[in-house]
Amino acid sequence: MVNVRIYVTYKESVFDPQGDTIKQAIQGLGHTEVLDVKVGKFFDVTLDPTQKELAQAVKEIAEELLVNFNLETYKYEVMEETK
Amino acid sequence: MVNVRIYVTYKESVFDPQGDTIKQAIQGLGHTEVLDVKVGKFFDVTLDPTQKELAQAVKEIAEELLVNFNLETYKYEVMEETK
């Protein structure tokens, strides 16, 4: 089994309203040390690599379901492999 | 400036309905290689470490705003430091 973490974020050019709201809330609580906040999602996916090549599986899952490519982009990293 | 990524996930004992729904949707698309999906959020926070000690700032922000400790837990890692 392989555990893969897929990170989905807004593209640089896209405004992140949730992050902006959280930044303002944090600063409103007195945390002037906080300069910026961006929000993202991640998906911890457990895969069976004997069934499909890892990079191909992640690409298909991201494109078909997890990522809205108009607004978002993604990266992934392999967290753990167990035999 | 320091960029810190704060990961917020459900506790192990808490059911993740969004992850379960996504798993079923992925498997429904024919991805039988996907065995499990868990969902989490992350917050990329840019901090000014001259104003407050980093670990203390992260702890306060997480406790006051980002994490619901009844259901969730968090970890963080320092992504980048620039002078």
Short mmCIF file of N, CA, C and O in Angstrom, two decimals, chain A residues 1-80:
data_model
loop_
_atom_site.label_atom_id
_atom_site.label_comp_id
_atom_site.label_asym_id
_atom_site.label_seq_id
_atom_site.Cartn_x
_atom_site.Cartn_y
_atom_site.Cartn_z
N MET A 1 0.84 -1.20 0.00
CA MET A 1 0.00 0.00 0.00
C MET A 1 0.87 1.26 0.00
O MET A 1 1.94 1.26 0.59
N VAL A 2 0.40 2.29 -0.62
CA VAL A 2 1.13 3.56 -0.65
C VAL A 2 0.17 4.66 -0.20
O VAL A 2 -0.96 4.74 -0.68
N ASN A 3 0.64 5.49 0.75
CA ASN A 3 -0.13 6.65 1.13
C ASN A 3 0.41 7.88 0.41
O ASN A 3 1.59 8.20 0.53
N VAL A 4 -0.47 8.53 -0.34
CA VAL A 4 -0.08 9.71 -1.11
C VAL A 4 -0.89 10.89 -0.61
O VAL A 4 -2.11 10.77 -0.41
N ARG A 5 -0.22 12.01 -0.37
CA ARG A 5 -0.94 13.23 0.02
C ARG A 5 -0.99 14.17 -1.19
O ARG A 5 0.05 14.58 -1.71
N ILE A 6 -2.22 14.48 -1.62
CA ILE A 6 -2.43 15.37 -2.76
C ILE A 6 -2.89 16.73 -2.22
O ILE A 6 -3.93 16.82 -1.56
N TYR A 7 -2.09 17.77 -2.50
CA TYR A 7 -2.38 19.12 -2.03
C TYR A 7 -3.06 19.90 -3.14
O TYR A 7 -2.54 19.97 -4.26
N VAL A 8 -4.20 20.51 -2.83
CA VAL A 8 -4.90 21.32 -3.82
C VAL A 8 -4.97 22.76 -3.32
O VAL A 8 -5.45 23.02 -2.21
N THR A 9 -4.46 23.68 -4.12
CA THR A 9 -4.45 25.09 -3.74
C THR A 9 -5.03 25.92 -4.88
O THR A 9 -5.05 25.49 -6.03
N TYR A 10 -5.46 27.15 -4.53
CA TYR A 10 -5.80 28.10 -5.58
C TYR A 10 -4.54 28.45 -6.36
O TYR A 10 -3.44 28.51 -5.79
N LYS A 11 -4.68 28.70 -7.66
CA LYS A 11 -3.58 29.26 -8.44
C LYS A 11 -3.18 30.61 -7.87
O LYS A 11 -4.01 31.32 -7.28
N GLU A 12 -1.93 30.98 -8.10
CA GLU A 12 -1.41 32.26 -7.59
C GLU A 12 -2.30 33.44 -7.99
O GLU A 12 -2.47 34.39 -7.25
N SER A 13 -2.84 33.39 -9.21
CA SER A 13 -3.58 34.53 -9.76
C SER A 13 -5.01 34.61 -9.23
O SER A 13 -5.72 35.58 -9.50
N VAL A 14 -5.44 33.59 -8.49
CA VAL A 14 -6.84 33.53 -8.04
C VAL A 14 -6.93 34.05 -6.60
O VAL A 14 -6.16 33.63 -5.73
N PHE A 15 -7.88 34.93 -6.37
CA PHE A 15 -8.10 35.46 -5.02
C PHE A 15 -8.65 34.37 -4.11
O PHE A 15 -9.52 33.60 -4.52
N ASP A 16 -8.13 34.30 -2.89
CA ASP A 16 -8.53 33.29 -1.91
C ASP A 16 -9.36 33.97 -0.83
O ASP A 16 -8.82 34.47 0.16
N PRO A 17 -10.68 34.03 -1.02
CA PRO A 17 -11.51 34.80 -0.07
C PRO A 17 -11.51 34.20 1.33
O PRO A 17 -11.53 34.95 2.32
N GLN A 18 -11.44 32.87 1.43
CA GLN A 18 -11.46 32.24 2.76
C GLN A 18 -10.18 32.60 3.52
O GLN A 18 -10.22 32.95 4.70
N GLY A 19 -9.04 32.52 2.82
CA GLY A 19 -7.78 32.89 3.45
C GLY A 19 -7.77 34.34 3.90
O GLY A 19 -7.29 34.67 4.99
N ASP A 20 -8.32 35.20 3.07
CA ASP A 20 -8.35 36.62 3.40
C ASP A 20 -9.22 36.88 4.63
O ASP A 20 -8.86 37.67 5.51
N THR A 21 -10.35 36.20 4.69
CA THR A 21 -11.26 36.36 5.84
C THR A 21 -10.58 35.87 7.12
O THR A 21 -10.68 36.52 8.17
N ILE A 22 -9.89 34.73 7.03
CA ILE A 22 -9.20 34.20 8.21
C ILE A 22 -8.08 35.13 8.65
O ILE A 22 -7.88 35.38 9.83
N LYS A 23 -7.34 35.68 7.68
CA LYS A 23 -6.29 36.64 8.02
C LYS A 23 -6.86 37.81 8.81
O LYS A 23 -6.31 38.21 9.84
N GLN A 24 -7.97 38.34 8.32
CA GLN A 24 -8.57 39.49 9.01
C GLN A 24 -9.06 39.10 10.41
O GLN A 24 -8.93 39.89 11.36
N ALA A 25 -9.61 37.89 10.53
CA ALA A 25 -10.08 37.44 11.85
C ALA A 25 -8.92 37.29 12.81
O ALA A 25 -9.01 37.69 13.98
N ILE A 26 -7.81 36.71 12.33
CA ILE A 26 -6.64 36.52 13.19
C ILE A 26 -6.08 37.87 13.62
O ILE A 26 -5.76 38.09 14.79
N GLN A 27 -5.95 38.75 12.66
CA GLN A 27 -5.42 40.08 12.99
C GLN A 27 -6.36 40.82 13.95
O GLN A 27 -5.92 41.54 14.85
N GLY A 28 -7.66 40.59 13.78
CA GLY A 28 -8.64 41.20 14.67
C GLY A 28 -8.53 40.69 16.10
O GLY A 28 -8.94 41.37 17.05
N LEU A 29 -7.97 39.49 16.26
CA LEU A 29 -7.73 38.94 17.60
C LEU A 29 -6.42 39.46 18.19
O LEU A 29 -6.02 39.01 19.27
N GLY A 30 -5.76 40.34 17.47
CA GLY A 30 -4.55 40.95 18.01
C GLY A 30 -3.25 40.35 17.48
O GLY A 30 -2.17 40.76 17.93
N HIS A 31 -3.34 39.39 16.57
CA HIS A 31 -2.13 38.75 16.06
C HIS A 31 -1.54 39.55 14.91
O HIS A 31 -1.64 39.16 13.74
N THR A 32 -0.89 40.64 15.27
CA THR A 32 -0.29 41.50 14.25
C THR A 32 0.93 40.85 13.61
O THR A 32 1.41 41.34 12.59
N GLU A 33 1.43 39.75 14.22
CA GLU A 33 2.57 39.05 13.62
C GLU A 33 2.17 38.24 12.39
O GLU A 33 3.04 37.78 11.64
N VAL A 34 0.85 38.07 12.17
CA VAL A 34 0.38 37.31 11.01
C VAL A 34 0.23 38.26 9.82
O VAL A 34 -0.55 39.22 9.86
N LEU A 35 0.99 38.00 8.77
CA LEU A 35 1.01 38.89 7.62
C LEU A 35 0.12 38.39 6.49
O LEU A 35 -0.42 39.19 5.73
N ASP A 36 -0.01 37.07 6.36
CA ASP A 36 -0.85 36.55 5.28
C ASP A 36 -1.32 35.13 5.62
O ASP A 36 -0.63 34.42 6.34
N VAL A 37 -2.47 34.77 5.08
CA VAL A 37 -3.00 33.42 5.25
C VAL A 37 -3.57 32.95 3.91
O VAL A 37 -4.33 33.67 3.27
N LYS A 38 -3.16 31.75 3.49
CA LYS A 38 -3.76 31.10 2.31
C LYS A 38 -4.30 29.75 2.76
O LYS A 38 -3.71 29.09 3.63
N VAL A 39 -5.41 29.35 2.17
CA VAL A 39 -6.07 28.12 2.58
C VAL A 39 -5.96 27.09 1.46
O VAL A 39 -6.01 27.44 0.29
N GLY A 40 -5.80 25.85 1.82
CA GLY A 40 -5.79 24.76 0.84
C GLY A 40 -6.40 23.51 1.43
O GLY A 40 -6.70 23.44 2.62
N LYS A 41 -6.61 22.52 0.55
CA LYS A 41 -7.13 21.23 0.97
C LYS A 41 -6.07 20.17 0.68
O LYS A 41 -5.25 20.34 -0.20
N PHE A 42 -6.14 19.09 1.43
CA PHE A 42 -5.32 17.95 1.02
C PHE A 42 -6.12 16.65 1.16
O PHE A 42 -7.08 16.58 1.93
N PHE A 43 -5.72 15.67 0.37
CA PHE A 43 -6.39 14.38 0.32
C PHE A 43 -5.35 13.31 0.58
O PHE A 43 -4.39 13.20 -0.18
N ASP A 44 -5.51 12.58 1.66
CA ASP A 44 -4.62 11.44 1.94
C ASP A 44 -5.25 10.21 1.29
O ASP A 44 -6.27 9.70 1.76
N VAL A 45 -4.63 9.76 0.20
CA VAL A 45 -5.19 8.68 -0.60
C VAL A 45 -4.32 7.43 -0.41
O VAL A 45 -3.10 7.49 -0.57
N THR A 46 -4.95 6.33 -0.04
CA THR A 46 -4.26 5.05 0.08
C THR A 46 -4.48 4.27 -1.21
O THR A 46 -5.63 4.02 -1.60
N LEU A 47 -3.38 3.93 -1.86
CA LEU A 47 -3.44 3.29 -3.17
C LEU A 47 -2.81 1.90 -3.13
O LEU A 47 -1.87 1.66 -2.37
N ASP A 48 -3.30 1.04 -3.99
CA ASP A 48 -2.69 -0.27 -4.23
C ASP A 48 -1.83 -0.15 -5.49
O ASP A 48 -2.38 -0.16 -6.60
N PRO A 49 -0.51 -0.01 -5.36
CA PRO A 49 0.33 0.26 -6.53
C PRO A 49 0.50 -0.94 -7.46
O PRO A 49 1.04 -0.79 -8.55
N THR A 50 0.01 -2.10 -7.04
CA THR A 50 0.11 -3.26 -7.94
C THR A 50 -0.96 -3.17 -9.03
O THR A 50 -0.86 -3.82 -10.06
N GLN A 51 -1.99 -2.36 -8.80
CA GLN A 51 -3.08 -2.29 -9.77
C GLN A 51 -2.84 -1.24 -10.84
O GLN A 51 -3.32 -1.35 -11.97
N LYS A 52 -2.15 -0.15 -10.45
CA LYS A 52 -1.90 0.91 -11.43
C LYS A 52 -0.67 1.69 -11.01
O LYS A 52 -0.44 1.89 -9.82
N GLU A 53 0.09 2.16 -11.97
CA GLU A 53 1.31 2.93 -11.71
C GLU A 53 0.92 4.20 -10.94
O GLU A 53 -0.06 4.88 -11.26
N LEU A 54 1.71 4.50 -9.91
CA LEU A 54 1.34 5.54 -8.94
C LEU A 54 1.08 6.90 -9.57
O LEU A 54 0.03 7.51 -9.36
N ALA A 55 2.05 7.40 -10.33
CA ALA A 55 1.93 8.75 -10.91
C ALA A 55 0.71 8.85 -11.81
O ALA A 55 -0.01 9.86 -11.82
N GLN A 56 0.44 7.79 -12.55
CA GLN A 56 -0.71 7.76 -13.45
C GLN A 56 -2.02 7.77 -12.65
O GLN A 56 -2.96 8.51 -12.98
N ALA A 57 -2.07 7.00 -11.58
CA ALA A 57 -3.27 6.95 -10.74
C ALA A 57 -3.56 8.32 -10.14
O ALA A 57 -4.70 8.80 -10.17
N VAL A 58 -2.52 8.97 -9.60
CA VAL A 58 -2.72 10.29 -8.97
C VAL A 58 -3.19 11.30 -10.01
O VAL A 58 -4.12 12.08 -9.76
N LYS A 59 -2.57 11.27 -11.18
CA LYS A 59 -2.95 12.21 -12.25
C LYS A 59 -4.42 12.04 -12.61
O LYS A 59 -5.17 13.02 -12.72
N GLU A 60 -4.86 10.81 -12.77
CA GLU A 60 -6.25 10.56 -13.16
C GLU A 60 -7.23 11.00 -12.08
O GLU A 60 -8.25 11.64 -12.36
N ILE A 61 -6.91 10.67 -10.82
CA ILE A 61 -7.80 11.03 -9.72
C ILE A 61 -7.92 12.55 -9.60
O ILE A 61 -9.00 13.11 -9.44
N ALA A 62 -6.77 13.22 -9.70
CA ALA A 62 -6.77 14.69 -9.59
C ALA A 62 -7.59 15.31 -10.72
O ALA A 62 -8.43 16.18 -10.48
N GLU A 63 -7.36 14.83 -11.93
CA GLU A 63 -8.02 15.45 -13.08
C GLU A 63 -9.50 15.15 -13.12
O GLU A 63 -10.30 15.99 -13.50
N GLU A 64 -9.87 13.93 -12.71
CA GLU A 64 -11.27 13.53 -12.83
C GLU A 64 -12.13 14.07 -11.70
O GLU A 64 -13.32 14.30 -11.87
N LEU A 65 -11.52 14.27 -10.51
CA LEU A 65 -12.39 14.53 -9.36
C LEU A 65 -11.92 15.63 -8.42
O LEU A 65 -12.72 16.44 -7.96
N LEU A 66 -10.63 15.67 -8.11
CA LEU A 66 -10.21 16.48 -6.97
C LEU A 66 -9.91 17.94 -7.30
O LEU A 66 -10.03 18.80 -6.43
N VAL A 67 -9.50 18.21 -8.53
CA VAL A 67 -8.99 19.54 -8.84
C VAL A 67 -9.87 20.22 -9.89
O VAL A 67 -10.21 19.63 -10.91
N ASN A 68 -10.21 21.49 -9.62
CA ASN A 68 -10.86 22.34 -10.61
C ASN A 68 -9.76 23.16 -11.27
O ASN A 68 -9.28 24.15 -10.70
N PHE A 69 -9.37 22.76 -12.49
CA PHE A 69 -8.19 23.35 -13.11
C PHE A 69 -8.39 24.79 -13.56
O PHE A 69 -7.43 25.46 -13.93
N ASN A 70 -9.63 25.28 -13.53
CA ASN A 70 -9.84 26.70 -13.81
C ASN A 70 -9.27 27.56 -12.70
O ASN A 70 -8.76 28.64 -12.95
N LEU A 71 -9.40 27.10 -11.48
CA LEU A 71 -9.03 27.91 -10.32
C LEU A 71 -7.87 27.33 -9.53
O LEU A 71 -7.19 28.06 -8.80
N GLU A 72 -7.69 26.03 -9.62
CA GLU A 72 -6.82 25.34 -8.68
C GLU A 72 -5.65 24.64 -9.37
O GLU A 72 -5.69 24.39 -10.58
N THR A 73 -4.67 24.30 -8.57
CA THR A 73 -3.57 23.49 -9.03
C THR A 73 -3.25 22.48 -7.93
O THR A 73 -3.79 22.59 -6.83
N TYR A 74 -2.41 21.49 -8.24
CA TYR A 74 -2.13 20.48 -7.22
C TYR A 74 -0.68 20.01 -7.26
O TYR A 74 0.01 20.18 -8.26
N LYS A 75 -0.26 19.47 -6.14
CA LYS A 75 1.02 18.79 -6.02
C LYS A 75 0.75 17.54 -5.19
O LYS A 75 -0.25 17.47 -4.49
N TYR A 76 1.66 16.57 -5.25
CA TYR A 76 1.49 15.44 -4.35
C TYR A 76 2.83 14.96 -3.84
O TYR A 76 3.87 15.25 -4.43
N GLU A 77 2.80 14.27 -2.73
CA GLU A 77 4.00 13.61 -2.23
C GLU A 77 3.63 12.24 -1.65
O GLU A 77 2.54 12.05 -1.12
N VAL A 78 4.56 11.32 -1.79
CA VAL A 78 4.37 9.98 -1.23
C VAL A 78 4.75 10.06 0.25
O VAL A 78 5.85 10.47 0.61
N MET A 79 3.80 9.70 1.11
CA MET A 79 4.01 9.83 2.55
C MET A 79 4.59 8.56 3.16
O MET A 79 5.38 8.59 4.08
N GLU A 80 4.18 7.43 2.64
CA GLU A 80 4.49 6.17 3.32
C GLU A 80 4.23 5.01 2.35
O GLU A 80 3.25 5.00 1.63
#
